[in-house]
C-alpha atoms as one frame of an Amber mdcrd trajectory, in Angstrom:
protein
   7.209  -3.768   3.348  10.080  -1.511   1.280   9.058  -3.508  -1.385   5.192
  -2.725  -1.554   5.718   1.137  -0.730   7.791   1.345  -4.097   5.226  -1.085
  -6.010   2.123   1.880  -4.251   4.598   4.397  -6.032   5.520   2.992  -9.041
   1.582   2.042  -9.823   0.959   6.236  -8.682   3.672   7.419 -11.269   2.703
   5.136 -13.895  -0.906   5.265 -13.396  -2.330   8.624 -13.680  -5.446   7.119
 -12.619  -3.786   5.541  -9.482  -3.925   9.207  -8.232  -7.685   8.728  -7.703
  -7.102   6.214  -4.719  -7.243   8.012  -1.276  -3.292   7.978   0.200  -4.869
   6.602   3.652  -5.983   3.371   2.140  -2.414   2.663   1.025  -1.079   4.218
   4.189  -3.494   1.243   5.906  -2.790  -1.484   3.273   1.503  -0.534   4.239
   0.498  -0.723   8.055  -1.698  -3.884   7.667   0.924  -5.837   5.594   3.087
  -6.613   8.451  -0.169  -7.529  10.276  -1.353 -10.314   8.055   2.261 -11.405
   7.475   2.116 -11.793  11.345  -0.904 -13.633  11.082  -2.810 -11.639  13.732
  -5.778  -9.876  12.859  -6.772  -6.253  14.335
């Protein structure tokens, strides 16, 4: 999950564009990771 936070960042700071994407969709994308990983669906 460390991993994919600093991807969401890197992508923001490289991408100007990136900035565009509402924060709560990677905020839910970071909490349903974990989730899928788990292989239970909310």
């Amino acid at each position: 999950m460390a991993l994919g936070k600093l991807r969401a960042l890197r992508l923001v700071a490289d991408l100007p564009g990136a900035m565009v994407v509402p924060l709560p969709a990677i905020a839910r994308y970071a909490v349903d990771a974990p989730t899928i990983r788990s292989g239970k669906a909310r």
